Short mmCIF file of C-alpha atoms in Angstrom, two decimals:
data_model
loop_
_atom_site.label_atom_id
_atom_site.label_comp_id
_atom_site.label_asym_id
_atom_site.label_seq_id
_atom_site.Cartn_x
_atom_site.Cartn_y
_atom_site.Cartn_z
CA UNK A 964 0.00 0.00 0.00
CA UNK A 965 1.07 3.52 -0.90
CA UNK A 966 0.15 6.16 1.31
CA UNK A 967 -0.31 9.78 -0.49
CA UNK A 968 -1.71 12.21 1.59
CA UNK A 969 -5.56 13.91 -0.25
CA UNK A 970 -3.76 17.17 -0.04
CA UNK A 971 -0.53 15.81 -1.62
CA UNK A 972 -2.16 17.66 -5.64
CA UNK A 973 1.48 18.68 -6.34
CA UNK A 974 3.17 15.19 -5.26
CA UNK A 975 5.63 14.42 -8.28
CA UNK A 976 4.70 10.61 -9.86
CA UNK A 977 8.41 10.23 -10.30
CA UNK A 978 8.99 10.30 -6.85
CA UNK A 979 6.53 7.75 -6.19
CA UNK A 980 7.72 5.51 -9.17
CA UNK A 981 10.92 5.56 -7.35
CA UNK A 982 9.30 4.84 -3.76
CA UNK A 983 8.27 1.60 -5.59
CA UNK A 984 11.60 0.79 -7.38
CA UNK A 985 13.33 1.25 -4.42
CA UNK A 986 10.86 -1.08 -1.89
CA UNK A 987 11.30 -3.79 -4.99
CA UNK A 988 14.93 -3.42 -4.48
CA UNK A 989 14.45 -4.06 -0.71
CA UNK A 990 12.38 -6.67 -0.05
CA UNK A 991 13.19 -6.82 3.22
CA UNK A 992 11.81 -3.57 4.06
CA UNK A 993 8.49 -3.25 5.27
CA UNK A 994 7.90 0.34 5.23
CA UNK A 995 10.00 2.34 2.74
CA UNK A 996 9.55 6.28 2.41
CA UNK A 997 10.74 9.24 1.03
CA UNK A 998 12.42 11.81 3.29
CA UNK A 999 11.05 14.97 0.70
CA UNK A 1000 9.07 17.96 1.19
CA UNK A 1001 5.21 17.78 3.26
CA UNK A 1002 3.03 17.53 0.05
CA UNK A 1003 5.68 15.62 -1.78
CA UNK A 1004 6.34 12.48 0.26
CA UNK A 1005 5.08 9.59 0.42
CA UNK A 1006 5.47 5.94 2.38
CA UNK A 1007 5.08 2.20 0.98
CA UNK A 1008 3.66 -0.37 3.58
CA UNK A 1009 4.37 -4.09 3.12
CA UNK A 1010 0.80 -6.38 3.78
CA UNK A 1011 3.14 -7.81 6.23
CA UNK A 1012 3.51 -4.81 8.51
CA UNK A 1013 -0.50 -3.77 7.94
CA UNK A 1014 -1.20 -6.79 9.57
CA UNK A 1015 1.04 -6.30 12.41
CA UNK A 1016 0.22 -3.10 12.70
CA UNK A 1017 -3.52 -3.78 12.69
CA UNK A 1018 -3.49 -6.32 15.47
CA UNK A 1019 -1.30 -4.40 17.40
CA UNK A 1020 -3.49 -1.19 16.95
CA UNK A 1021 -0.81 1.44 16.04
CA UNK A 1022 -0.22 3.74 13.14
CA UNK A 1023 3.07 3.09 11.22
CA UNK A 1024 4.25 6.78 12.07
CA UNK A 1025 5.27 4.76 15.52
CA UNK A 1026 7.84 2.97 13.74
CA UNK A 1027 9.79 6.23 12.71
CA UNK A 1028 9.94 7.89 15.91
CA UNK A 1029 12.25 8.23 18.87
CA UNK A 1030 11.35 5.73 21.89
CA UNK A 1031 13.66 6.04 25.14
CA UNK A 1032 13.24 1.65 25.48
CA UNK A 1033 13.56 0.73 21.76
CA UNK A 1034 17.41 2.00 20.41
CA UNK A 1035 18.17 2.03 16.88
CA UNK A 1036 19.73 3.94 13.81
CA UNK A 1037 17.96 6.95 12.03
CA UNK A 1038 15.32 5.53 9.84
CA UNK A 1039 17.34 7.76 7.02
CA UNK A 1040 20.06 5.56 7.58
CA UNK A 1041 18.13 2.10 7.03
CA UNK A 1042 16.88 0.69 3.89
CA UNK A 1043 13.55 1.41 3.43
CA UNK A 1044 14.69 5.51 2.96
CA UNK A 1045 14.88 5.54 -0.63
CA UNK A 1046 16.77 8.11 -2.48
CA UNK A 1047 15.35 11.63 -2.47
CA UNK A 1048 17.04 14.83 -4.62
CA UNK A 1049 18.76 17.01 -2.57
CA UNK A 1050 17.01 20.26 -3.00
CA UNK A 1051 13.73 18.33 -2.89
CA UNK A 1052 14.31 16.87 1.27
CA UNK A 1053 15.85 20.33 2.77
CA UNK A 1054 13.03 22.37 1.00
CA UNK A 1055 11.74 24.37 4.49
CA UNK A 1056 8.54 24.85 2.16
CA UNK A 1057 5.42 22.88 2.42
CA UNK A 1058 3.46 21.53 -0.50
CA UNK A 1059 0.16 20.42 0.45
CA UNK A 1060 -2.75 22.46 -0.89
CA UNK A 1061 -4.86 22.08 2.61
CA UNK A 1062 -5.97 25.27 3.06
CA UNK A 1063 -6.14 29.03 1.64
CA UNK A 1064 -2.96 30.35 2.57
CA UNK A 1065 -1.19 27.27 0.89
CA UNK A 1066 -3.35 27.22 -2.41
CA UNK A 1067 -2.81 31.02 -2.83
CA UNK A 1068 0.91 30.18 -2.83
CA UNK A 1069 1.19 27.84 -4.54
CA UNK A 1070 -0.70 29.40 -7.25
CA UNK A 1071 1.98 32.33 -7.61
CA UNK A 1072 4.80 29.66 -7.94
CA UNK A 1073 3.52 27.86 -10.17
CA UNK A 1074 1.85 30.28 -12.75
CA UNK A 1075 4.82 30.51 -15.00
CA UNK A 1076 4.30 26.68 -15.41
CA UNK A 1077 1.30 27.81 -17.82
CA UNK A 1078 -0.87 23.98 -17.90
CA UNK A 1079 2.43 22.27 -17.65
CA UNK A 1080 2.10 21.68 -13.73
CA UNK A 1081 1.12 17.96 -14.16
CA UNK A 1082 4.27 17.20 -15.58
CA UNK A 1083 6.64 19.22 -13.78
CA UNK A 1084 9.16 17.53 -10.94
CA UNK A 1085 9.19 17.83 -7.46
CA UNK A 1086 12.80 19.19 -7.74
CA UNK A 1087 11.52 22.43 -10.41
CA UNK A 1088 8.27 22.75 -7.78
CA UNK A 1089 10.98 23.13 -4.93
CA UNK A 1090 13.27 25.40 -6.89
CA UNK A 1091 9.88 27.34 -7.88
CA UNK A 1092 8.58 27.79 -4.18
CA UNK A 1093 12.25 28.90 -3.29
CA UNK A 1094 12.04 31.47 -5.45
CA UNK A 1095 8.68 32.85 -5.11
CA UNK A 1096 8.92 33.46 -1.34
CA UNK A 1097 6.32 36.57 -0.15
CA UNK A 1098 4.89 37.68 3.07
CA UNK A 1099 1.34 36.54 3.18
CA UNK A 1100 -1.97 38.88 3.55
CA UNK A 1101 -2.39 37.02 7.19
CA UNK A 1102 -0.40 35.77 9.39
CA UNK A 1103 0.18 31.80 10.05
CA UNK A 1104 0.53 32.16 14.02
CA UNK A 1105 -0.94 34.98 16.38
CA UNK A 1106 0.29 34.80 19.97
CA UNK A 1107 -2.68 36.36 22.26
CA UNK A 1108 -1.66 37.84 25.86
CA UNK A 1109 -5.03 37.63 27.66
CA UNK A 1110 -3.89 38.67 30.73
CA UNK A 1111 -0.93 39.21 32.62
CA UNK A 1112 -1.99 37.36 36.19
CA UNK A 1113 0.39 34.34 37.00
CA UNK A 1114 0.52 32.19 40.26
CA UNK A 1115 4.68 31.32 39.42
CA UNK A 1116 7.71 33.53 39.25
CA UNK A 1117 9.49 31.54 36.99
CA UNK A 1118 13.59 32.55 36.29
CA UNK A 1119 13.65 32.07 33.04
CA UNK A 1120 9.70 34.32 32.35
CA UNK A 1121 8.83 38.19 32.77
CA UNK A 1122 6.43 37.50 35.74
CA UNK A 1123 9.68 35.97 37.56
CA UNK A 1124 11.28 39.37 37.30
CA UNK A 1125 8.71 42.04 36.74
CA UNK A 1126 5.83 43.87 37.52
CA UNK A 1127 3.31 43.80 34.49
CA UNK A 1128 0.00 44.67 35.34
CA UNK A 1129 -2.27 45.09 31.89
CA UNK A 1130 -6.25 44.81 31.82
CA UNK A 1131 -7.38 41.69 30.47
CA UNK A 1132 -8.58 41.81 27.08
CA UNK A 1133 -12.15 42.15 26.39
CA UNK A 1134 -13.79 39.49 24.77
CA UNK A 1135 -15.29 42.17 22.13
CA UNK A 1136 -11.53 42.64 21.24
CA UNK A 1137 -11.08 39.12 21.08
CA UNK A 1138 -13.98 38.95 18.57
CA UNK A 1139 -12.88 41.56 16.63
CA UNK A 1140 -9.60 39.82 16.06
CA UNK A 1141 -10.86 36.61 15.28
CA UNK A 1142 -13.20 38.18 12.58
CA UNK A 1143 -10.52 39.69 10.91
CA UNK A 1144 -8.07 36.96 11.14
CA UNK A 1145 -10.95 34.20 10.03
CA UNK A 1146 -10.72 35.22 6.15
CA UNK A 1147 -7.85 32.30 5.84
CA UNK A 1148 -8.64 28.98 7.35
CA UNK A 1149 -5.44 28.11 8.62
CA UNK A 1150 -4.53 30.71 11.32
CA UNK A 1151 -2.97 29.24 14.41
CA UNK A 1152 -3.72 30.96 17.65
CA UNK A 1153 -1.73 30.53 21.10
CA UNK A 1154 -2.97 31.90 23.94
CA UNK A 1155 0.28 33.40 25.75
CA UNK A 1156 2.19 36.02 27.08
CA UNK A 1157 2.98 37.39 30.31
CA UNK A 1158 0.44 35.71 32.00
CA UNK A 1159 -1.58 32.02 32.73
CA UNK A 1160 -4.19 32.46 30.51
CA UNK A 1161 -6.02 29.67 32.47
CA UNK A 1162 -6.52 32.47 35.07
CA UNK A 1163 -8.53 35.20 32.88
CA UNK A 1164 -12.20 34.88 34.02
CA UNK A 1165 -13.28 35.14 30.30
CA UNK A 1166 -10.34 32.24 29.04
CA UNK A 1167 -13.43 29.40 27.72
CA UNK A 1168 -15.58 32.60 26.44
CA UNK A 1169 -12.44 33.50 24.17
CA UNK A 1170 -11.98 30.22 23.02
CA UNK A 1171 -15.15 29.76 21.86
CA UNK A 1172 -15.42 33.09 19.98
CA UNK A 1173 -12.20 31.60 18.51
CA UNK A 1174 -14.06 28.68 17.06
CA UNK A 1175 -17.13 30.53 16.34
CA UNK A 1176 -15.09 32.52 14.15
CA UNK A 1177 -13.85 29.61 12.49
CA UNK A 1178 -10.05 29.00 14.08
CA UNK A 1179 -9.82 25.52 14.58
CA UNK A 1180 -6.05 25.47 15.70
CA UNK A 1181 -5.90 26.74 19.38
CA UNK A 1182 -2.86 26.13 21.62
CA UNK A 1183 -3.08 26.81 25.12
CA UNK A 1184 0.07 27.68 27.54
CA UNK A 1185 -0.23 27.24 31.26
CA UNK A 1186 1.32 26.67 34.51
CA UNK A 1187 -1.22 23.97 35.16
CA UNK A 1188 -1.89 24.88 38.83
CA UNK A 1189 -5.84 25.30 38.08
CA UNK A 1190 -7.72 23.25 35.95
CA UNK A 1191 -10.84 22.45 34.62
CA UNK A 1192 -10.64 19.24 32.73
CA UNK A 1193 -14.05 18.75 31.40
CA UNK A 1194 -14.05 22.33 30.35
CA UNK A 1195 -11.12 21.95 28.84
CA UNK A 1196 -11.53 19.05 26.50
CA UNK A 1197 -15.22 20.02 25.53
CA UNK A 1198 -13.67 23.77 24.63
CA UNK A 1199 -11.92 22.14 22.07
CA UNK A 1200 -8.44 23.66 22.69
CA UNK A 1201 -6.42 21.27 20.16
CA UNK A 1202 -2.74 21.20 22.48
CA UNK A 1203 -2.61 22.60 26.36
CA UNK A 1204 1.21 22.90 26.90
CA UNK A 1205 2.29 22.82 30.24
CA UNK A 1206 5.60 24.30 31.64
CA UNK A 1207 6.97 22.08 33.45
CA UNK A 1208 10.72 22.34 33.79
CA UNK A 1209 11.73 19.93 36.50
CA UNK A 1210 11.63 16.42 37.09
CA UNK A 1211 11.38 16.90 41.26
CA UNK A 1212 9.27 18.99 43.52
CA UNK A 1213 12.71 21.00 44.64
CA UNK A 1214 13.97 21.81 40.98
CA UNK A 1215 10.41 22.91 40.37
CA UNK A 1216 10.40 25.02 43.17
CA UNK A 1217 13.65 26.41 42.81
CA UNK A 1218 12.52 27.29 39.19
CA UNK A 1219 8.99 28.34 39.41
CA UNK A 1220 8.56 30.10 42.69
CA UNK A 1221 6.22 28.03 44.06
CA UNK A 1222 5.41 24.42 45.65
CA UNK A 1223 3.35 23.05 42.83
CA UNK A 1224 5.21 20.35 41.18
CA UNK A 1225 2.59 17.72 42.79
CA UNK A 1226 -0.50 19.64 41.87
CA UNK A 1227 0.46 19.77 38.18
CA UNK A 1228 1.11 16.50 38.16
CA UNK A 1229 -2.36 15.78 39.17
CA UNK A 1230 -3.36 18.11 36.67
CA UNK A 1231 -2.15 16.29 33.94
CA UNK A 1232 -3.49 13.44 35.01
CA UNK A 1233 -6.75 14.48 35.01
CA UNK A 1234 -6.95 16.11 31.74
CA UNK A 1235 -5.40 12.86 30.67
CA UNK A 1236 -7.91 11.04 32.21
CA UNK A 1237 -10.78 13.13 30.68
CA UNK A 1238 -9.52 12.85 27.33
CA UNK A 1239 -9.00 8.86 27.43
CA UNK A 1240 -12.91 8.77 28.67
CA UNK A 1241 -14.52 11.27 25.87
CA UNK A 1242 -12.26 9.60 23.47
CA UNK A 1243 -11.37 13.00 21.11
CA UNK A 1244 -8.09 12.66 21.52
CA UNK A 1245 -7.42 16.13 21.99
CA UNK A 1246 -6.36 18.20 23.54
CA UNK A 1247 -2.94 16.90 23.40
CA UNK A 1248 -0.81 17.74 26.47
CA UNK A 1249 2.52 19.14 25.59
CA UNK A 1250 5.23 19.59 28.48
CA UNK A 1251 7.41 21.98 28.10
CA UNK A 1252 10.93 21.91 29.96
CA UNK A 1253 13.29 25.39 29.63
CA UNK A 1254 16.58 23.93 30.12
CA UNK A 1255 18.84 26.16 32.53
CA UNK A 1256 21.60 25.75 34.54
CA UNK A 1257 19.31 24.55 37.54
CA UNK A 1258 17.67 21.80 35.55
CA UNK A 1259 19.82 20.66 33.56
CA UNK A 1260 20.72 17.48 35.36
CA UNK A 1261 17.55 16.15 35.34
CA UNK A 1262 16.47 17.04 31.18
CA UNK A 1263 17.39 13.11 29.66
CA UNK A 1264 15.43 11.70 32.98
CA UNK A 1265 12.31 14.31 32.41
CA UNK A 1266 12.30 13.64 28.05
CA UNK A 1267 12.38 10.25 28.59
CA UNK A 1268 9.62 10.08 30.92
CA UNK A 1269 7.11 12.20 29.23
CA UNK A 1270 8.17 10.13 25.88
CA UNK A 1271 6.83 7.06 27.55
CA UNK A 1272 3.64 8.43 29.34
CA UNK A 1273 2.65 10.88 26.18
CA UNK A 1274 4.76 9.98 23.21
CA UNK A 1275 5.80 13.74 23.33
CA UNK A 1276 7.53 16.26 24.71
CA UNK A 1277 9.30 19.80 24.17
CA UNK A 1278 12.43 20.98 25.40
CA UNK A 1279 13.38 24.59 24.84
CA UNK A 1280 16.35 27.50 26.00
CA UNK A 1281 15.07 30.55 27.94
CA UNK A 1282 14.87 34.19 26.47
CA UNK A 1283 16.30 36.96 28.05
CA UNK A 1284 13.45 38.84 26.31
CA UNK A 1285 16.38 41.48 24.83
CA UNK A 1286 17.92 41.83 27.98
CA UNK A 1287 15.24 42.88 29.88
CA UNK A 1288 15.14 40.12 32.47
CA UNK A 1289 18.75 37.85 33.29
CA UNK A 1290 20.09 35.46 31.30
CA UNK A 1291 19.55 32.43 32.81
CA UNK A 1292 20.66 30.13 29.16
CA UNK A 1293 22.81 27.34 29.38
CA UNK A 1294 24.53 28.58 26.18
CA UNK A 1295 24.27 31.47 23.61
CA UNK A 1296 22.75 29.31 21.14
CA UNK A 1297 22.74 32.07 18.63
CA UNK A 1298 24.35 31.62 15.49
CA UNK A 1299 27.47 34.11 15.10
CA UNK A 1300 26.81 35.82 12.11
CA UNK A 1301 22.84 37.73 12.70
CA UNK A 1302 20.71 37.79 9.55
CA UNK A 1303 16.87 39.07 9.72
CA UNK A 1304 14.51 37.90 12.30
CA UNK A 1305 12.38 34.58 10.76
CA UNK A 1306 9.24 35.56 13.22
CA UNK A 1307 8.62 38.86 11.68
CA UNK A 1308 7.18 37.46 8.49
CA UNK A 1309 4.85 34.80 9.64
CA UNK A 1310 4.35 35.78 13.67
CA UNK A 1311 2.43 38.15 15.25
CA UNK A 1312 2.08 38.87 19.06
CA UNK A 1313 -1.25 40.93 20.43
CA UNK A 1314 -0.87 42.06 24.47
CA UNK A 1315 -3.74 42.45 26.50
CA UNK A 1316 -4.28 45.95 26.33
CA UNK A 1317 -5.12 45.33 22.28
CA UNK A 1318 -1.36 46.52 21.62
CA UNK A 1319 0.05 44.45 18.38
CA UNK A 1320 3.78 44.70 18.75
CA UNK A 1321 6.50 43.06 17.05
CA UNK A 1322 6.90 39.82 18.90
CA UNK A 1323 7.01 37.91 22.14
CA UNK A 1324 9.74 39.63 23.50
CA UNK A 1325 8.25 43.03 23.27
CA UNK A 1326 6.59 42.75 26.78
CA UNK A 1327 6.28 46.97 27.48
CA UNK A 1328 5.23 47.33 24.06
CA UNK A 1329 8.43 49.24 22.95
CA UNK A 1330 7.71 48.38 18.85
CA UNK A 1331 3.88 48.88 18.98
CA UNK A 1332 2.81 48.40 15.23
CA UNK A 1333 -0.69 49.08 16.23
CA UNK A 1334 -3.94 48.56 18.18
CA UNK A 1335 -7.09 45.76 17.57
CA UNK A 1336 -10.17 47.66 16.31
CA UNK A 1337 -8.37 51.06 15.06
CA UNK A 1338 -6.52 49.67 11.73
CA UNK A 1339 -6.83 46.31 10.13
CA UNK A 1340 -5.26 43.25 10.96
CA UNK A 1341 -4.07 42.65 7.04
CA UNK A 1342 -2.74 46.89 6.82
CA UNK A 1343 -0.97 45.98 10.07
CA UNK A 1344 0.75 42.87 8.63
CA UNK A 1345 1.23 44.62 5.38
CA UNK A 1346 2.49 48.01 6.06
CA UNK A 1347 3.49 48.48 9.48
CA UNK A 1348 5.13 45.11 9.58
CA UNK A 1349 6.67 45.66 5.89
CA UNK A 1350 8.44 48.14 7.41
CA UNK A 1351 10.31 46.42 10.36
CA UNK A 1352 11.22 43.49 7.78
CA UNK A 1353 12.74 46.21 5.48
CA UNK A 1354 14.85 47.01 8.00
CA UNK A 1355 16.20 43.85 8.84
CA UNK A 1356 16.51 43.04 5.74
CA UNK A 1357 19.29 46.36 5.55
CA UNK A 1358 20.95 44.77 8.74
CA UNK A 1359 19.66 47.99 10.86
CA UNK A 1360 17.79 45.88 13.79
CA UNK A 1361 20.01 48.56 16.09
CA UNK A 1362 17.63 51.06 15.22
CA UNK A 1363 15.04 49.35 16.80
CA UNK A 1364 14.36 50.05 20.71
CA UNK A 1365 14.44 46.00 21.25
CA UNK A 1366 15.87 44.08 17.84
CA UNK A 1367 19.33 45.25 18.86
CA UNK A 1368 19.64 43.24 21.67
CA UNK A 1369 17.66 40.35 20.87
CA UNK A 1370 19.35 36.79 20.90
CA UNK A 1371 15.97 35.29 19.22
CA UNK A 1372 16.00 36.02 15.79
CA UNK A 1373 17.38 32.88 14.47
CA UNK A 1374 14.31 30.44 16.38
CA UNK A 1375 11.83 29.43 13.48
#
């Protein structure tokens, strides 16, 4: 069986010949794939695995993934990763026509192909999206400050450090925002910021003027000290990630302010719990470990456990927000020559107050690019934003109050 995903329209019938040459050529390989491009890839399944697979009531994405109990080499190394051109695997582009955003471009790099698309390679559809890279009308992910009430003073967070006290955001702002933001279907919205938004009285109103408005990808990030679980999984809040950057109640302490380790713990379980009885699936619980000096010992012991219990977990380095809180990194993971900021072009970050600044580390609203309800979301993105990228794009971030002396520019 060949698996193509129904969004794969631009998936290159060469590359799938090959898939097949390649398993024929291995016959000992029961699932053989092709390490290209989302949109472009594609994975042959022997009738010998299905049946394994279907007995033991798994999906065969288990086979390709890290488990802390089951050591082996990179699946890229084994035989059943069949050859794949070069520019065609390290394409950062997507090619799956699954919503709006990607049809629209798509459509602009592929134009010039004038009704010889069907025929064209994967490797000329990579070369094409490479060149034909633009800032879209929308942006792909809005972080949303709700509030700026927290119950931790975490080391490596603003609340840890300062005093930040914005009204929370009206839910007629909220539904303002959505509107505008609802003309492409494939917006992704965290809820974020200074605060727990878990701890804003209107939190389950907002996410369900989110949906109402037709956002359907909602991640939620929380210290995890209160919860709701029923709440939660019927609001339909797609990932609830939960920072949680120790593997003992004294590391967590030490980190987070406060005595809560067990009570998130408990937390957790009860979503879990909840989610296992409604059987959605979602929301998917996503810990979240910021490695620092103080934790560092215990990272392997904390990955591997939340591999185990949820098949997933995150692990990433603090921000010093631009030097406005200490440094608490391991290591200056910056790269040592700076190039523009990759957020600025597909990221934008909303406070409470309705103040749409430049990003996450903009907690004072130093680079305000305007507010929710006085211009539109799209002249925002467009103009205001345009002009920020410009200047990155000149290597003139110094001239910005914040960009300066940000160490962030290089995250995805």
């Amino acid at each position: 069986m060949v698996l193509i995903d129904p969004a794969a329209g631009l998936i290159d019938a060469v590359l799938v010949d090959g898939l097949i040459e390649h398993a024929r050529a291995h016959p000992s390989a029961e699932l053989c794939f092709t390490p290209a491009a989302v949109g472009l890839n594609a994975v042959l399944l022997r009738r010998s695995l299905i049946d394994r697979l279907t007995v033991a009531r798994i999906h065969p994405g288990r086979l390709l993934t890290y488990w802390p109990d089951q050591h082996g080499t990179d699946p890229t190394g084994k035989d059943g990763c069949a050859t794949t051109p070069t520019s065609v695997a390290r394409s950062v582009h997507r090619f799956k026509l699954d919503s709006h955003r990607q049809i629209i471009r798509a459509d602009h790099a592929t134009v010039c192909f004038n009704g010889q698309l069907i025929s064209t390679e994967a490797q000329e559809l990579a070369h094409r999206m490479r060149g034909c890279e633009s800032v879209d009308v929308l942006p792909r992910d809005v972080v949303l400050e709700i509030n700026t009430a927290r119950s931790t003073q975490p080391v490596f967070a603003a609340a840890g450090h300062l005093k930040i006290n914005r009204p929370d955001l009206p839910l007629e702002v909220a539904e303002k925002l959505f509107g505008e933001l609802s003309t492409l279907d494939d917006v992704r919205l965290t809820l974020s910021g200074v605060g727990d938004p878990l701890l804003s009285p209107a939190f389950f109103e907002i996410v369900a003027a989110a949906r109402a408005s037709g956002i359907t990808a909602i991640n939620v990030e929380t210290d995890f000290l209160q919860s709701d679980p029923e709440k939660l999984v019927a609001a339909g809040i797609d990932v609830v990630s939960v920072h949680l950057p120790a593997a003992t109640p004294a590391t967590y302490a030490q980190l987070m302010g406060v005595d809560g380790f067990a009570k998130v713990m408990e937390n957790i379980r009860l979503l879990e719990q909840e989610v296992r009885r409604v059987g959605r699936g979602t929301p998917l619980i996503a810990p979240i470990f910021t490695k620092t000096a103080i934790n560092l010992a215990e990272m392997d012991v904390w990955y591997d456990y939340w591999l185990r219990r949820l098949g997933h977990a995150v692990i990433v380095g603090p921000s010093d927000l631009a030097g406005q809180i200490p440094d608490c990194a391991v290591a200056d993971m910056a790269p040592p020559r700076r190039r523009a900021c990759g957020r600025i072009a597909s990221r934008m970050t909303i406070l409470s107050d309705g103040t749409i600044v430049s990003c996450e580390q903009d907690i004072f609203g130093k680079q305000p690019m305007g507010t929710i309800g006085q211009t539109p979301i799209q002249e925002i993105w467009r103009s205001r934003f345009a002009a920020l990228r410009s200047c990155h794009e000149k290597s003139e971030w110094n001239q910005q109050p914040l960009c300066g002396g940000c160490r962030e520019w290089h995250r995805p």
